[in-house]
mmCIF file of C-alpha atoms in Angstrom:
data_model
loop_
_atom_site.group_PDB
_atom_site.id
_atom_site.type_symbol
_atom_site.label_atom_id
_atom_site.label_comp_id
_atom_site.label_asym_id
_atom_site.label_seq_id
_atom_site.Cartn_x
_atom_site.Cartn_y
_atom_site.Cartn_z
ATOM 1 C CA UNK A 27 90.029 159.128 114.732
ATOM 2 C CA UNK A 28 89.996 158.616 111.008
ATOM 3 C CA UNK A 29 90.486 155.082 109.781
ATOM 4 C CA UNK A 30 93.931 154.620 108.311
ATOM 5 C CA UNK A 31 94.250 154.485 104.554
ATOM 6 C CA UNK A 32 96.950 152.547 102.795
ATOM 7 C CA UNK A 33 99.355 153.777 100.166
ATOM 8 C CA UNK A 34 99.781 151.745 97.006
ATOM 9 C CA UNK A 35 102.559 149.154 97.330
ATOM 10 C CA UNK A 36 105.779 150.341 95.684
ATOM 11 C CA UNK A 37 107.257 148.556 92.686
ATOM 12 C CA UNK A 38 110.628 148.896 94.340
ATOM 13 C CA UNK A 39 111.235 145.563 96.068
ATOM 14 C CA UNK A 40 113.762 147.063 98.478
ATOM 15 C CA UNK A 41 111.268 149.681 99.688
ATOM 16 C CA UNK A 42 108.642 146.967 100.138
ATOM 17 C CA UNK A 43 110.930 144.653 102.092
ATOM 18 C CA UNK A 44 113.130 147.058 104.042
ATOM 19 C CA UNK A 45 110.994 150.189 104.333
ATOM 20 C CA UNK A 46 108.940 151.521 107.193
ATOM 21 C CA UNK A 47 105.849 152.246 105.083
ATOM 22 C CA UNK A 48 102.969 149.821 105.542
ATOM 23 C CA UNK A 49 101.756 149.272 101.985
ATOM 24 C CA UNK A 50 99.755 146.016 102.065
ATOM 25 C CA UNK A 51 99.671 144.138 98.764
ATOM 26 C CA UNK A 52 96.018 143.234 98.329
ATOM 27 C CA UNK A 53 95.399 140.412 95.829
ATOM 28 C CA UNK A 54 93.101 140.456 92.788
ATOM 29 C CA UNK A 55 90.133 140.155 95.170
ATOM 30 C CA UNK A 56 91.374 143.032 97.328
ATOM 31 C CA UNK A 57 92.471 140.764 100.176
ATOM 32 C CA UNK A 58 95.524 140.005 102.286
ATOM 33 C CA UNK A 59 95.932 136.795 104.279
ATOM 34 C CA UNK A 60 95.674 137.078 108.060
ATOM 35 C CA UNK A 61 97.297 134.470 110.297
ATOM 36 C CA UNK A 62 96.009 134.536 113.854
ATOM 37 C CA UNK A 63 97.858 133.066 116.817
ATOM 38 C CA UNK A 64 97.218 133.199 120.545
ATOM 39 C CA UNK A 65 99.382 135.888 122.168
ATOM 40 C CA UNK A 66 99.778 133.646 125.209
ATOM 41 C CA UNK A 67 100.970 130.264 124.000
ATOM 42 C CA UNK A 68 101.408 130.970 120.296
ATOM 43 C CA UNK A 69 98.939 128.320 119.084
ATOM 44 C CA UNK A 70 97.647 128.884 115.544
ATOM 45 C CA UNK A 71 93.973 129.771 115.905
ATOM 46 C CA UNK A 72 92.775 130.531 112.364
ATOM 47 C CA UNK A 73 93.611 131.809 108.911
ATOM 48 C CA UNK A 74 91.353 134.463 107.414
ATOM 49 C CA UNK A 75 91.370 137.345 104.971
ATOM 50 C CA UNK A 76 91.124 141.127 105.267
ATOM 51 C CA UNK A 77 90.213 143.790 102.773
ATOM 52 C CA UNK A 78 91.417 147.372 103.275
ATOM 53 C CA UNK A 79 88.401 148.259 105.407
ATOM 54 C CA UNK A 80 88.812 145.263 107.724
ATOM 55 C CA UNK A 81 92.516 145.962 108.053
ATOM 56 C CA UNK A 82 91.916 149.642 108.798
ATOM 57 C CA UNK A 83 89.230 148.829 111.381
ATOM 58 C CA UNK A 84 91.502 146.280 113.049
ATOM 59 C CA UNK A 85 94.301 148.823 113.367
ATOM 60 C CA UNK A 86 91.914 151.568 114.484
ATOM 61 C CA UNK A 87 89.990 149.591 117.099
ATOM 62 C CA UNK A 88 92.470 146.922 118.203
ATOM 63 C CA UNK A 89 89.734 144.309 117.645
ATOM 64 C CA UNK A 90 90.181 141.921 114.707
ATOM 65 C CA UNK A 91 87.933 142.469 111.694
ATOM 66 C CA UNK A 92 87.998 140.280 108.589
ATOM 67 C CA UNK A 93 86.376 139.941 105.206
ATOM 68 C CA UNK A 94 84.153 136.882 105.052
ATOM 69 C CA UNK A 95 84.616 135.329 101.616
ATOM 70 C CA UNK A 96 81.643 132.992 102.145
ATOM 71 C CA UNK A 97 79.258 135.761 103.206
ATOM 72 C CA UNK A 98 80.943 138.444 101.087
ATOM 73 C CA UNK A 99 80.727 140.853 103.978
ATOM 74 C CA UNK A 100 82.772 142.654 106.595
ATOM 75 C CA UNK A 101 83.092 140.412 109.629
ATOM 76 C CA UNK A 102 83.755 141.648 113.145
ATOM 77 C CA UNK A 103 84.861 138.343 114.614
ATOM 78 C CA UNK A 104 82.993 137.556 117.847
ATOM 79 C CA UNK A 105 79.960 139.716 117.180
ATOM 80 C CA UNK A 106 77.625 136.740 117.601
ATOM 81 C CA UNK A 107 79.617 134.514 119.953
ATOM 82 C CA UNK A 108 81.293 137.160 122.086
ATOM 83 C CA UNK A 109 84.657 135.659 121.158
ATOM 84 C CA UNK A 110 86.226 138.913 120.047
ATOM 85 C CA UNK A 111 89.953 138.967 119.331
ATOM 86 C CA UNK A 112 91.946 141.685 121.041
ATOM 87 C CA UNK A 113 95.055 142.374 118.967
ATOM 88 C CA UNK A 114 98.225 142.445 121.062
ATOM 89 C CA UNK A 115 100.567 142.782 118.086
ATOM 90 C CA UNK A 116 100.312 142.948 114.313
ATOM 91 C CA UNK A 117 103.160 142.127 111.947
ATOM 92 C CA UNK A 118 103.529 141.937 108.200
ATOM 93 C CA UNK A 119 105.790 139.767 106.064
ATOM 94 C CA UNK A 120 108.601 140.577 103.660
ATOM 95 C CA UNK A 121 106.391 141.231 100.634
ATOM 96 C CA UNK A 122 103.494 142.638 102.671
ATOM 97 C CA UNK A 123 100.757 140.356 101.347
ATOM 98 C CA UNK A 124 100.060 138.795 104.731
ATOM 99 C CA UNK A 125 99.621 139.961 108.306
ATOM 100 C CA UNK A 126 100.163 138.085 111.541
ATOM 101 C CA UNK A 127 97.893 138.941 114.459
ATOM 102 C CA UNK A 128 98.839 137.884 117.953
ATOM 103 C CA UNK A 129 95.582 138.053 119.887
ATOM 104 C CA UNK A 130 93.852 137.490 123.188
ATOM 105 C CA UNK A 131 90.502 135.838 122.601
ATOM 106 C CA UNK A 132 87.651 137.096 124.769
ATOM 107 C CA UNK A 133 84.414 135.254 125.655
ATOM 108 C CA UNK A 134 84.840 131.488 125.567
ATOM 109 C CA UNK A 135 88.473 131.640 124.374
ATOM 110 C CA UNK A 136 87.216 129.869 121.258
ATOM 111 C CA UNK A 137 88.009 130.916 117.712
ATOM 112 C CA UNK A 138 86.575 128.161 115.520
ATOM 113 C CA UNK A 139 82.910 128.303 114.472
ATOM 114 C CA UNK A 140 82.675 124.658 115.600
ATOM 115 C CA UNK A 141 83.203 125.912 119.146
ATOM 116 C CA UNK A 142 86.769 124.698 119.416
ATOM 117 C CA UNK A 143 89.673 126.880 120.489
ATOM 118 C CA UNK A 144 91.490 126.545 117.158
ATOM 119 C CA UNK A 145 90.302 125.810 113.626
ATOM 120 C CA UNK A 146 93.281 123.476 113.221
ATOM 121 C CA UNK A 147 91.955 120.572 115.290
ATOM 122 C CA UNK A 148 92.862 117.761 112.878
ATOM 123 C CA UNK A 149 96.231 116.314 111.965
ATOM 124 C CA UNK A 150 96.957 115.179 108.410
ATOM 125 C CA UNK A 151 98.662 111.809 108.585
ATOM 126 C CA UNK A 152 99.692 109.193 106.078
ATOM 127 C CA UNK A 153 99.248 105.647 107.260
ATOM 128 C CA UNK A 154 99.781 102.634 104.998
ATOM 129 C CA UNK A 155 99.673 104.941 101.996
ATOM 130 C CA UNK A 156 96.346 106.499 102.936
ATOM 131 C CA UNK A 157 96.124 110.138 104.006
ATOM 132 C CA UNK A 158 93.615 110.652 106.781
ATOM 133 C CA UNK A 159 92.670 113.214 109.390
ATOM 134 C CA UNK A 160 92.932 112.550 113.095
ATOM 135 C CA UNK A 161 91.328 114.815 115.680
ATOM 136 C CA UNK A 162 93.624 116.298 118.316
ATOM 137 C CA UNK A 163 91.041 115.646 121.030
ATOM 138 C CA UNK A 164 90.029 119.273 121.429
ATOM 139 C CA UNK A 165 86.367 119.692 122.354
ATOM 140 C CA UNK A 166 84.000 122.623 121.771
ATOM 141 C CA UNK A 167 84.247 125.315 124.451
ATOM 142 C CA UNK A 168 80.717 126.564 123.838
ATOM 143 C CA UNK A 169 77.541 125.408 122.144
ATOM 144 C CA UNK A 170 78.268 126.925 118.753
ATOM 145 C CA UNK A 171 75.173 125.492 117.096
ATOM 146 C CA UNK A 172 72.866 127.057 119.671
ATOM 147 C CA UNK A 173 74.757 130.359 119.742
ATOM 148 C CA UNK A 174 74.629 130.877 115.990
ATOM 149 C CA UNK A 175 71.061 129.568 115.710
ATOM 150 C CA UNK A 176 69.829 131.916 118.413
ATOM 151 C CA UNK A 177 71.391 134.811 116.550
ATOM 152 C CA UNK A 178 69.558 134.176 113.293
ATOM 153 C CA UNK B 168 105.472 105.062 96.813
ATOM 154 C CA UNK B 169 102.793 106.736 94.760
ATOM 155 C CA UNK B 170 102.099 110.365 95.491
ATOM 156 C CA UNK B 171 98.806 110.773 97.300
ATOM 157 C CA UNK B 172 95.862 112.052 95.324
ATOM 158 C CA UNK B 173 93.061 114.041 96.870
ATOM 159 C CA UNK B 174 89.358 113.380 96.668
ATOM 160 C CA UNK B 175 87.064 116.243 95.735
ATOM 161 C CA UNK B 176 85.837 118.154 98.804
ATOM 162 C CA UNK B 177 82.314 117.079 99.799
ATOM 163 C CA UNK B 178 79.402 119.506 99.661
ATOM 164 C CA UNK B 179 78.330 118.156 103.024
ATOM 165 C CA UNK B 180 79.702 120.633 105.577
ATOM 166 C CA UNK B 181 79.587 118.089 108.394
ATOM 167 C CA UNK B 182 81.739 115.624 106.451
ATOM 168 C CA UNK B 183 84.204 118.405 105.641
ATOM 169 C CA UNK B 184 84.448 119.595 109.245
ATOM 170 C CA UNK B 185 84.065 116.401 111.263
ATOM 171 C CA UNK B 186 85.237 113.699 108.866
ATOM 172 C CA UNK B 187 88.507 111.826 108.644
ATOM 173 C CA UNK B 188 88.895 112.281 104.873
ATOM 174 C CA UNK B 189 91.499 114.820 103.813
ATOM 175 C CA UNK B 190 89.773 116.661 100.970
ATOM 176 C CA UNK B 191 91.627 119.979 100.582
ATOM 177 C CA UNK B 192 89.542 122.795 99.154
ATOM 178 C CA UNK B 193 91.777 124.324 96.492
ATOM 179 C CA UNK B 194 90.768 127.862 95.447
ATOM 180 C CA UNK B 195 90.057 129.140 91.926
ATOM 181 C CA UNK B 196 93.814 129.086 91.264
ATOM 182 C CA UNK B 197 94.137 125.534 92.554
ATOM 183 C CA UNK B 198 95.850 126.565 95.778
ATOM 184 C CA UNK B 199 95.496 126.149 99.537
ATOM 185 C CA UNK B 200 97.155 128.462 102.055
ATOM 186 C CA UNK B 201 100.061 127.025 104.039
ATOM 187 C CA UNK B 202 101.007 128.512 107.410
ATOM 188 C CA UNK B 203 104.461 127.493 108.560
ATOM 189 C CA UNK B 204 105.628 127.649 112.168
ATOM 190 C CA UNK B 205 108.761 126.425 113.895
ATOM 191 C CA UNK B 206 108.126 123.083 115.595
ATOM 192 C CA UNK B 207 110.419 124.126 118.437
ATOM 193 C CA UNK B 208 109.235 127.514 119.666
ATOM 194 C CA UNK B 209 106.127 127.983 117.533
ATOM 195 C CA UNK B 210 107.266 131.213 115.836
ATOM 196 C CA UNK B 211 105.444 132.002 112.586
ATOM 197 C CA UNK B 212 108.013 131.604 109.825
ATOM 198 C CA UNK B 213 106.096 132.192 106.588
ATOM 199 C CA UNK B 214 102.831 131.990 104.723
ATOM 200 C CA UNK B 215 102.837 130.313 101.319
ATOM 201 C CA UNK B 216 100.612 128.380 98.941
ATOM 202 C CA UNK B 217 100.421 124.793 97.723
ATOM 203 C CA UNK B 218 98.806 123.232 94.716
ATOM 204 C CA UNK B 219 97.844 119.558 94.752
ATOM 205 C CA UNK B 220 101.278 118.486 93.515
ATOM 206 C CA UNK B 221 103.140 120.499 96.175
ATOM 207 C CA UNK B 222 100.820 119.183 98.877
ATOM 208 C CA UNK B 223 101.233 115.596 97.709
ATOM 209 C CA UNK B 224 105.026 115.919 97.525
ATOM 210 C CA UNK B 225 105.113 117.432 101.006
ATOM 211 C CA UNK B 226 103.125 114.527 102.434
ATOM 212 C CA UNK B 227 105.111 111.957 100.472
ATOM 213 C CA UNK B 228 108.611 113.252 101.256
ATOM 214 C CA UNK B 229 108.162 115.038 104.600
ATOM 215 C CA UNK B 230 109.954 118.051 103.095
ATOM 216 C CA UNK B 231 107.866 121.171 102.435
ATOM 217 C CA UNK B 232 107.067 121.947 98.801
ATOM 218 C CA UNK B 233 105.057 124.985 97.692
ATOM 219 C CA UNK B 234 103.689 126.609 94.577
ATOM 220 C CA UNK B 235 105.504 129.848 93.840
ATOM 221 C CA UNK B 236 102.908 132.333 92.621
ATOM 222 C CA UNK B 237 105.609 134.793 91.509
ATOM 223 C CA UNK B 238 107.560 132.218 89.497
ATOM 224 C CA UNK B 239 104.497 130.145 88.607
ATOM 225 C CA UNK B 240 106.410 126.996 89.428
ATOM 226 C CA UNK B 241 106.710 124.169 91.913
ATOM 227 C CA UNK B 242 109.041 125.237 94.687
ATOM 228 C CA UNK B 243 111.005 122.864 96.884
ATOM 229 C CA UNK B 244 111.840 125.318 99.633
ATOM 230 C CA UNK B 245 115.562 125.286 100.441
ATOM 231 C CA UNK B 246 116.768 123.926 97.125
ATOM 232 C CA UNK B 247 119.061 126.920 96.615
ATOM 233 C CA UNK B 248 119.797 127.964 100.204
ATOM 234 C CA UNK B 249 119.867 124.562 101.866
ATOM 235 C CA UNK B 250 117.185 125.761 104.261
ATOM 236 C CA UNK B 251 114.848 122.840 103.704
ATOM 237 C CA UNK B 252 111.844 122.479 105.976
ATOM 238 C CA UNK B 253 111.365 119.102 107.608
ATOM 239 C CA UNK B 254 107.686 118.661 108.433
ATOM 240 C CA UNK B 255 107.113 117.453 111.986
ATOM 241 C CA UNK B 256 103.330 117.745 111.812
ATOM 242 C CA UNK B 257 100.708 118.838 109.302
ATOM 243 C CA UNK B 258 97.209 119.955 110.243
ATOM 244 C CA UNK B 259 94.237 121.283 108.339
ATOM 245 C CA UNK B 260 91.501 123.667 109.408
ATOM 246 C CA UNK B 261 87.744 123.265 109.775
ATOM 247 C CA UNK B 262 86.900 123.957 106.131
ATOM 248 C CA UNK B 263 90.102 122.396 104.754
ATOM 249 C CA UNK B 264 91.272 125.361 102.698
ATOM 250 C CA UNK B 265 94.465 125.848 104.714
ATOM 251 C CA UNK B 266 97.199 123.664 106.150
ATOM 252 C CA UNK B 267 99.468 124.302 109.097
ATOM 253 C CA UNK B 268 102.994 122.911 108.908
ATOM 254 C CA UNK B 269 105.107 122.628 112.038
ATOM 255 C CA UNK B 270 108.648 122.339 110.734
ATOM 256 C CA UNK B 271 112.308 122.057 111.630
ATOM 257 C CA UNK B 272 114.338 124.287 109.340
ATOM 258 C CA UNK B 273 117.620 122.834 108.148
ATOM 259 C CA UNK B 274 120.697 124.743 106.908
ATOM 260 C CA UNK B 275 120.908 128.235 108.362
ATOM 261 C CA UNK B 276 117.604 127.935 110.268
ATOM 262 C CA UNK B 277 116.405 130.792 108.040
ATOM 263 C CA UNK B 278 113.130 130.824 106.158
ATOM 264 C CA UNK B 279 112.879 134.326 104.676
ATOM 265 C CA UNK B 280 114.511 135.059 101.312
ATOM 266 C CA UNK B 281 116.044 138.143 102.986
ATOM 267 C CA UNK B 282 118.103 135.741 105.093
ATOM 268 C CA UNK B 283 116.114 136.264 108.270
ATOM 269 C CA UNK B 284 114.670 133.462 110.335
ATOM 270 C CA UNK B 285 111.049 134.576 109.786
ATOM 271 C CA UNK B 286 109.372 136.571 107.023
ATOM 272 C CA UNK B 287 107.430 138.449 109.725
ATOM 273 C CA UNK B 288 110.255 140.708 110.915
ATOM 274 C CA UNK B 289 108.299 143.970 111.039
ATOM 275 C CA UNK B 290 105.609 145.124 113.441
ATOM 276 C CA UNK B 291 102.681 147.220 112.199
ATOM 277 C CA UNK B 292 102.176 150.068 114.640
ATOM 278 C CA UNK B 293 100.042 153.172 114.701
ATOM 279 C CA UNK B 294 101.756 156.185 116.218
ATOM 280 C CA UNK B 295 100.169 159.637 116.233
ATOM 281 C CA UNK B 296 97.688 158.468 113.637
ATOM 282 C CA UNK B 297 100.329 157.189 111.235
ATOM 283 C CA UNK B 298 100.741 153.464 110.552
ATOM 284 C CA UNK B 299 104.367 152.478 110.212
ATOM 285 C CA UNK B 300 106.528 149.372 110.255
ATOM 286 C CA UNK B 301 109.173 148.768 112.889
ATOM 287 C CA UNK B 302 111.807 146.071 112.537
ATOM 288 C CA UNK B 303 111.989 143.484 115.329
ATOM 289 C CA UNK B 304 115.782 143.591 115.253
ATOM 290 C CA UNK B 305 116.231 140.230 113.590
ATOM 291 C CA UNK B 306 119.267 140.075 111.328
ATOM 292 C CA UNK B 307 119.980 137.865 108.307
ATOM 293 C CA UNK B 308 121.389 134.444 109.232
ATOM 294 C CA UNK B 309 123.106 133.987 105.876
ATOM 295 C CA UNK B 310 124.139 136.075 102.893
ATOM 296 C CA UNK B 311 120.950 135.648 100.909
ATOM 297 C CA UNK B 312 121.999 137.960 98.096
ATOM 298 C CA UNK B 313 125.186 136.001 97.454
ATOM 299 C CA UNK B 314 123.480 132.617 97.839
ATOM 300 C CA UNK B 315 120.744 133.353 95.322
ATOM 301 C CA UNK B 316 123.116 135.170 92.936
ATOM 302 C CA UNK B 317 125.561 132.270 92.916
ATOM 303 C CA UNK B 318 122.718 129.951 92.022
ATOM 304 C CA UNK B 319 121.635 131.846 88.918
#
C-alpha cells in the first residue's frame, strides 16, 4: 500500500467545510493538531501534532504516529513503552486544521510520559485569587522513568 | 477582581510536570492549545487557542474566551450566537502547553460556526486506497448564516 498523500487545501471555504476531500491545513511548521481521546470512555488522553508523514502513516497503519516538536522527529507513540495507540476512528474539524483520534491504548493503557493514563492529570483552579494546579489523584500505571532509561 | 497573571514557565521539568504552579507554556505566537469537550457526555466540541489575556479572562469569568487566529483578535465565544461556553472544569497537561475545558454550552448547544454541535462532524476514512471525509449526520442547530450575517 502506498502512503496516502494530501491535496492542497482549497481556498473555497465551502469546499473545505462541506466537501468530502480530506485536505488537511498544515500550519507554518507543517503541522496539524491531534486531539486523542479514549475510544472507550472518551477521556482526553493527550494533545499532539502531526506532519503529513505522521498523518499518512497513521491512516495507513491504524497506529498513531506524531511529529515530536521537542525531538524534531517522527514519533511512533508507544515504540519504547509498548503503549501504542490503535486508532478506532479519525475525524477532522470544520476548517481541517485539527484531527480527533479515538483510540484504544495498548500496553499499560497509559498515554502520558509520566506513566499516567492521561496527560491532563491536573485541574486549574482559582482559590482566593490564586490560580493553582490540583492533581486528580491519578497514579502512574508503569515505571516510566525506568522504561525510558532502559531504552536509552 | 484582578485578572490572573501567569508566571514564566520554569526550566525545571519536574516543577513543570509535578508542581502546583500554573505556568502555561505559550508558543512563539503567545498561544496555548485549548481542547473543548462537553461536560455532560464528553464529546469533543472544538479545538482553539488562547493567549494570556483569553486564558486569564476564562479563569476570571468562567466563560470561555479564545484568541482568534483568523481575525487576530480576542474572541468571547458566543458573543454573536449566544452559544457561550460555561466552564465546568479546566485542566492542563504534563508540559502545560495545552488546556482542556469541560464546558456547558448555552444558547443553541452548538459550538461550530456551521451551526453544528461539534466542529468534528466528519470522519476521515480510507476506502479502496482513497482517503475521504464522511459526514456523521449531524445537522445545524441554528441558522448560522443568518445569525452571523445579521450581526455584521
